[in-house]
Amino acid sequence: MRSRHYDSDLTPPWKRQQPAPEVPADPDLVVEEVTTGFCGAVIRCEKTAQGPTVTLEDRFGKHRVFPMEPRGFLLEGRVVTLVRPRSTAPSAPQRTASGSVAVPGARARVARAGRIYVEGRHDAELVERVWGDDLRIEGVVVEYLAGVDDLPAIVRDFSPGPDARLGVLVDHLVAGSKESRIAEQITDESVLVVGHPFIDVWEAVKPSSLGIPAWPTVPRGQDWKTGVCRALGWPENTGAAWQRILSAVHTYKDLRPELLGRVEELIDFVTAPEAG
């Protein structure tokens, strides 16, 4: 007499979920997350300690990050499982985070005499994050000043010249500000002082890259960074907040143009042919 084999899964066959087709999460693929209904185009995939994630951008430019769980997305109304894109040989030149063409195997150039100065450590870390590859190839060193109050004396000590140009990036360089009055004191032709309008370089990161609607307005008299943390409901730890902000920056596309143009201008200035 033949024995019968019983399936350990007692769910009726017609109620069992069928495996969803696997779809590579290629850039610009438009999908909908099943639990939230958030619909957007794939921006990037990343590995995390909790598993792979995918970042989607909706038509308003808002970014959301979701775990790449089985049956987690809808593609043209059909349930699918997103998987990491298959690696293929690049068909176009690779790009650095700044958008310039990458030079495979390029070695860092010996540092130039010229320098780029920025106000603080966060500014320097953000510039390194996006332009680091370009700066190493060009031999440009970025240093931070911890403020611009002593900028005229710092410039004199640097002794700029045609072969040792100095570029300076200033926060909140707007008409009538303290920073603008200090910048106006610098008249050396071998020094270029430019700036962005933001109170702090934090604001140069696009809100959409952080998944927030906008940078909050902090009342005068309050510490701006602490006020931002409070308004966004983040722990009032500005160091941790900065790491959260910096980790959201992957390429120049995550930065606002008011900063992008100024940094590119400084790099061009200190690497001009006559600058050596």
Short mmCIF file of C-alpha atoms in Angstrom, two decimals:
data_model
loop_
_atom_site.label_atom_id
_atom_site.label_comp_id
_atom_site.label_asym_id
_atom_site.label_seq_id
_atom_site.Cartn_x
_atom_site.Cartn_y
_atom_site.Cartn_z
CA MET A 1 0.00 0.00 0.00
CA ARG A 2 1.51 3.34 -1.06
CA SER A 3 1.90 5.94 1.68
CA ARG A 4 0.63 9.45 1.11
CA HIS A 5 2.82 12.57 1.38
CA TYR A 6 1.22 15.64 2.91
CA ASP A 7 2.54 19.17 2.32
CA SER A 8 3.44 20.88 5.59
CA ASP A 9 1.81 24.08 4.23
CA LEU A 10 -1.93 23.55 4.76
CA THR A 11 -2.87 26.80 2.97
CA PRO A 12 -5.21 25.97 0.06
CA PRO A 13 -3.32 26.22 -3.24
CA TRP A 14 -5.61 28.95 -4.54
CA LYS A 15 -4.74 31.16 -1.55
CA ARG A 16 -0.98 30.75 -1.72
CA GLN A 17 1.05 33.73 -2.94
CA GLN A 18 2.84 33.03 -6.17
CA PRO A 19 6.49 34.09 -6.39
CA ALA A 20 6.74 37.60 -7.83
CA PRO A 21 9.00 38.17 -10.82
CA GLU A 22 12.37 39.72 -10.00
CA VAL A 23 13.06 43.04 -11.70
CA PRO A 24 16.46 44.81 -11.62
CA ALA A 25 16.18 48.22 -9.94
CA ASP A 26 17.77 50.07 -12.83
CA PRO A 27 18.05 53.88 -12.64
CA ASP A 28 14.88 55.73 -13.72
CA LEU A 29 12.68 52.62 -13.39
CA VAL A 30 9.30 53.88 -12.09
CA VAL A 31 7.66 51.71 -9.42
CA GLU A 32 5.16 52.02 -6.57
CA GLU A 33 5.87 50.83 -3.03
CA VAL A 34 3.00 48.53 -2.03
CA THR A 35 2.47 49.58 1.60
CA THR A 36 2.72 53.37 1.26
CA GLY A 37 1.67 53.93 -2.35
CA PHE A 38 4.75 56.12 -2.87
CA CYS A 39 5.50 56.20 -6.59
CA GLY A 40 8.81 57.29 -7.99
CA ALA A 41 11.82 56.62 -10.19
CA VAL A 42 14.77 54.60 -8.93
CA ILE A 43 17.67 56.88 -7.97
CA ARG A 44 20.07 54.39 -6.41
CA CYS A 45 20.42 51.06 -4.60
CA GLU A 46 22.56 50.63 -1.50
CA LYS A 47 23.70 47.90 0.86
CA THR A 48 22.88 48.49 4.53
CA ALA A 49 23.23 46.49 7.72
CA GLN A 50 19.51 45.74 7.51
CA GLY A 51 19.67 44.62 3.87
CA PRO A 52 19.53 46.26 0.44
CA THR A 53 17.53 49.46 -0.01
CA VAL A 54 16.29 51.45 -2.97
CA THR A 55 15.81 55.23 -3.12
CA LEU A 56 12.87 56.54 -5.15
CA GLU A 57 12.24 60.10 -6.34
CA ASP A 58 8.67 61.22 -7.01
CA ARG A 59 7.59 63.84 -9.55
CA PHE A 60 7.96 66.60 -6.94
CA GLY A 61 11.62 65.72 -6.31
CA LYS A 62 10.96 64.08 -2.92
CA HIS A 63 13.18 61.11 -2.04
CA ARG A 64 12.14 58.04 0.00
CA VAL A 65 14.23 55.02 0.92
CA PHE A 66 12.60 51.55 1.05
CA PRO A 67 13.87 48.05 1.85
CA MET A 68 14.01 45.80 -1.21
CA GLU A 69 11.67 43.17 0.22
CA PRO A 70 10.03 40.36 -1.77
CA ARG A 71 6.77 41.44 -3.44
CA GLY A 72 7.44 44.96 -2.19
CA PHE A 73 6.68 47.00 -5.30
CA LEU A 74 4.24 47.43 -8.16
CA LEU A 75 5.46 47.78 -11.73
CA GLU A 76 2.70 48.81 -14.13
CA GLY A 77 0.19 47.41 -11.63
CA ARG A 78 1.98 44.06 -11.25
CA VAL A 79 3.57 42.93 -7.98
CA VAL A 80 7.33 42.49 -8.39
CA THR A 81 10.43 41.94 -6.29
CA LEU A 82 13.14 44.53 -6.91
CA VAL A 83 16.71 43.23 -7.00
CA ARG A 84 20.02 45.02 -7.36
CA PRO A 85 20.90 45.80 -10.99
CA ARG A 86 23.24 43.38 -12.67
CA SER A 87 26.75 44.78 -12.98
CA THR A 88 27.75 45.31 -16.57
CA ALA A 89 30.73 46.80 -18.28
CA PRO A 90 30.27 50.57 -18.54
CA SER A 91 29.16 51.73 -21.96
CA ALA A 92 29.94 55.36 -21.19
CA PRO A 93 32.77 57.09 -19.31
CA GLN A 94 32.53 56.74 -15.55
CA ARG A 95 31.90 59.97 -13.64
CA THR A 96 33.19 61.30 -10.37
CA ALA A 97 30.78 62.58 -7.73
CA SER A 98 31.23 66.08 -9.18
CA GLY A 99 30.09 64.91 -12.61
CA SER A 100 33.49 65.11 -14.30
CA VAL A 101 34.93 62.22 -16.30
CA ALA A 102 36.77 59.79 -14.01
CA VAL A 103 40.37 58.89 -14.82
CA PRO A 104 40.84 55.20 -13.93
CA GLY A 105 44.11 54.49 -12.14
CA ALA A 106 45.06 58.17 -11.96
CA ARG A 107 47.51 59.00 -9.19
CA ALA A 108 47.16 62.05 -7.00
CA ARG A 109 49.21 64.98 -8.22
CA VAL A 110 51.84 66.56 -6.00
CA ALA A 111 50.09 69.35 -4.10
CA ARG A 112 50.12 72.78 -5.70
CA ALA A 113 51.29 75.85 -3.88
CA GLY A 114 47.78 77.24 -4.33
CA ARG A 115 45.03 76.37 -1.88
CA ILE A 116 41.29 76.55 -1.37
CA TYR A 117 40.17 77.76 2.05
CA VAL A 118 36.67 77.13 3.38
CA GLU A 119 35.13 78.37 6.61
CA GLY A 120 34.73 75.22 8.65
CA ARG A 121 35.14 71.48 8.90
CA HIS A 122 31.67 70.74 7.54
CA ASP A 123 32.40 72.83 4.45
CA ALA A 124 35.66 70.94 3.92
CA GLU A 125 34.01 67.54 4.34
CA LEU A 126 31.25 68.42 1.86
CA VAL A 127 33.75 69.65 -0.73
CA GLU A 128 35.80 66.47 -0.27
CA ARG A 129 32.66 64.34 -0.61
CA VAL A 130 31.80 65.71 -4.05
CA TRP A 131 35.04 67.08 -5.50
CA GLY A 132 37.64 64.92 -3.72
CA ASP A 133 38.65 62.88 -6.78
CA ASP A 134 39.00 66.00 -8.93
CA LEU A 135 41.03 67.85 -6.29
CA ARG A 136 43.51 65.00 -5.89
CA ILE A 137 44.09 64.76 -9.63
CA GLU A 138 44.59 68.54 -9.80
CA GLY A 139 46.80 68.62 -6.70
CA VAL A 140 44.57 71.09 -4.86
CA VAL A 141 44.48 71.01 -1.05
CA VAL A 142 41.40 72.25 0.83
CA GLU A 143 41.86 73.69 4.33
CA TYR A 144 39.35 75.18 6.74
CA LEU A 145 39.63 78.43 8.68
CA ALA A 146 37.18 78.06 11.58
CA GLY A 147 35.58 81.35 10.53
CA VAL A 148 36.52 84.33 8.35
CA ASP A 149 37.00 87.08 10.94
CA ASP A 150 40.79 86.95 10.49
CA LEU A 151 40.71 86.43 6.72
CA PRO A 152 42.79 89.52 5.76
CA ALA A 153 45.62 88.45 8.09
CA ILE A 154 45.39 84.85 6.87
CA VAL A 155 45.71 86.01 3.26
CA ARG A 156 48.77 88.12 4.10
CA ASP A 157 50.41 85.18 5.85
CA PHE A 158 49.72 82.93 2.85
CA SER A 159 51.58 85.35 0.53
CA PRO A 160 49.57 84.58 -2.62
CA GLY A 161 51.05 85.09 -6.07
CA PRO A 162 50.57 84.01 -9.72
CA ASP A 163 52.02 80.58 -8.92
CA ALA A 164 50.31 80.27 -5.53
CA ARG A 165 46.73 81.36 -5.96
CA LEU A 166 44.28 81.30 -3.09
CA GLY A 167 40.58 80.61 -3.38
CA VAL A 168 38.25 81.25 -0.45
CA LEU A 169 34.68 79.97 0.01
CA VAL A 170 32.62 82.03 2.45
CA ASP A 171 29.27 81.15 4.05
CA HIS A 172 26.41 83.68 3.97
CA LEU A 173 28.15 86.04 1.52
CA VAL A 174 25.27 88.42 0.89
CA ALA A 175 25.10 92.20 0.58
CA GLY A 176 25.46 94.00 3.89
CA SER A 177 26.59 90.96 5.87
CA LYS A 178 29.66 90.87 8.09
CA GLU A 179 31.14 88.32 5.71
CA SER A 180 30.74 90.64 2.71
CA ARG A 181 32.49 93.49 4.55
CA ILE A 182 35.44 91.21 5.35
CA ALA A 183 35.61 89.90 1.77
CA GLU A 184 35.72 93.46 0.41
CA GLN A 185 39.04 93.97 2.21
CA ILE A 186 40.72 91.36 -0.02
CA THR A 187 42.00 93.07 -3.17
CA ASP A 188 44.93 90.85 -4.20
CA GLU A 189 44.53 89.64 -7.81
CA SER A 190 45.89 86.24 -6.83
CA VAL A 191 43.01 85.72 -4.38
CA LEU A 192 39.42 84.92 -5.31
CA VAL A 193 36.78 85.17 -2.59
CA VAL A 194 33.36 83.75 -3.48
CA GLY A 195 30.46 82.61 -1.37
CA HIS A 196 26.99 81.19 -1.15
CA PRO A 197 23.90 82.81 0.39
CA PHE A 198 23.18 80.11 2.97
CA ILE A 199 23.52 80.74 6.71
CA ASP A 200 25.44 77.47 6.95
CA VAL A 201 26.70 74.96 4.40
CA TRP A 202 24.06 72.49 5.69
CA GLU A 203 21.55 74.43 3.61
CA ALA A 204 23.54 73.76 0.43
CA VAL A 205 22.26 70.17 0.52
CA LYS A 206 18.96 69.80 -1.31
CA PRO A 207 16.08 69.12 1.09
CA SER A 208 14.79 66.42 -1.28
CA SER A 209 18.02 64.46 -0.82
CA LEU A 210 17.29 64.35 2.92
CA GLY A 211 13.59 63.57 2.52
CA ILE A 212 12.48 66.87 4.09
CA PRO A 213 10.18 69.44 2.42
CA ALA A 214 12.48 72.42 3.09
CA TRP A 215 15.13 73.74 5.45
CA PRO A 216 13.30 75.28 8.42
CA THR A 217 13.44 78.97 9.29
CA VAL A 218 15.16 79.48 12.64
CA PRO A 219 14.24 82.63 14.62
CA ARG A 220 17.01 85.19 15.07
CA GLY A 221 18.89 84.81 18.33
CA GLN A 222 18.77 81.01 18.30
CA ASP A 223 21.71 78.80 17.40
CA TRP A 224 20.87 77.95 13.79
CA LYS A 225 22.02 74.32 13.76
CA THR A 226 20.34 73.51 17.06
CA GLY A 227 17.17 75.24 15.83
CA VAL A 228 17.21 73.15 12.66
CA CYS A 229 17.49 69.92 14.66
CA ARG A 230 14.64 71.01 16.91
CA ALA A 231 12.38 72.02 14.01
CA LEU A 232 12.99 68.75 12.15
CA GLY A 233 12.46 66.62 15.25
CA TRP A 234 16.05 65.37 15.21
CA PRO A 235 18.07 64.85 18.41
CA GLU A 236 19.77 68.14 19.32
CA ASN A 237 23.20 66.76 18.50
CA THR A 238 24.64 68.84 15.69
CA GLY A 239 27.53 66.44 15.09
CA ALA A 240 25.18 63.52 14.54
CA ALA A 241 22.90 65.72 12.45
CA TRP A 242 25.78 66.66 10.18
CA GLN A 243 26.71 63.01 9.64
CA ARG A 244 23.10 62.35 8.71
CA ILE A 245 23.20 65.22 6.21
CA LEU A 246 26.58 64.28 4.76
CA SER A 247 25.55 60.65 4.29
CA ALA A 248 22.70 61.83 2.04
CA VAL A 249 25.15 63.46 -0.38
CA HIS A 250 26.34 61.10 -3.11
CA THR A 251 26.94 63.34 -6.13
CA TYR A 252 26.70 66.97 -7.20
CA LYS A 253 23.00 66.35 -7.88
CA ASP A 254 22.41 66.38 -4.12
CA LEU A 255 23.71 69.96 -3.82
CA ARG A 256 22.13 73.28 -4.67
CA PRO A 257 23.54 75.24 -7.63
CA GLU A 258 24.46 78.24 -5.47
CA LEU A 259 27.27 76.13 -3.97
CA LEU A 260 28.13 74.06 -7.05
CA GLY A 261 29.01 77.05 -9.20
CA ARG A 262 31.17 78.68 -6.56
CA VAL A 263 33.30 75.60 -5.86
CA GLU A 264 33.83 74.97 -9.57
CA GLU A 265 34.86 78.62 -9.93
CA LEU A 266 37.46 78.27 -7.17
CA ILE A 267 38.92 75.07 -8.64
CA ASP A 268 39.23 76.73 -12.05
CA PHE A 269 40.90 79.76 -10.47
CA VAL A 270 43.61 77.92 -8.53
CA THR A 271 44.33 75.47 -11.39
CA ALA A 272 44.52 78.03 -14.21
CA PRO A 273 47.69 77.54 -16.34
CA GLU A 274 49.40 80.65 -15.02
CA ALA A 275 48.79 79.34 -11.51
CA GLY A 276 51.39 76.64 -12.13
#
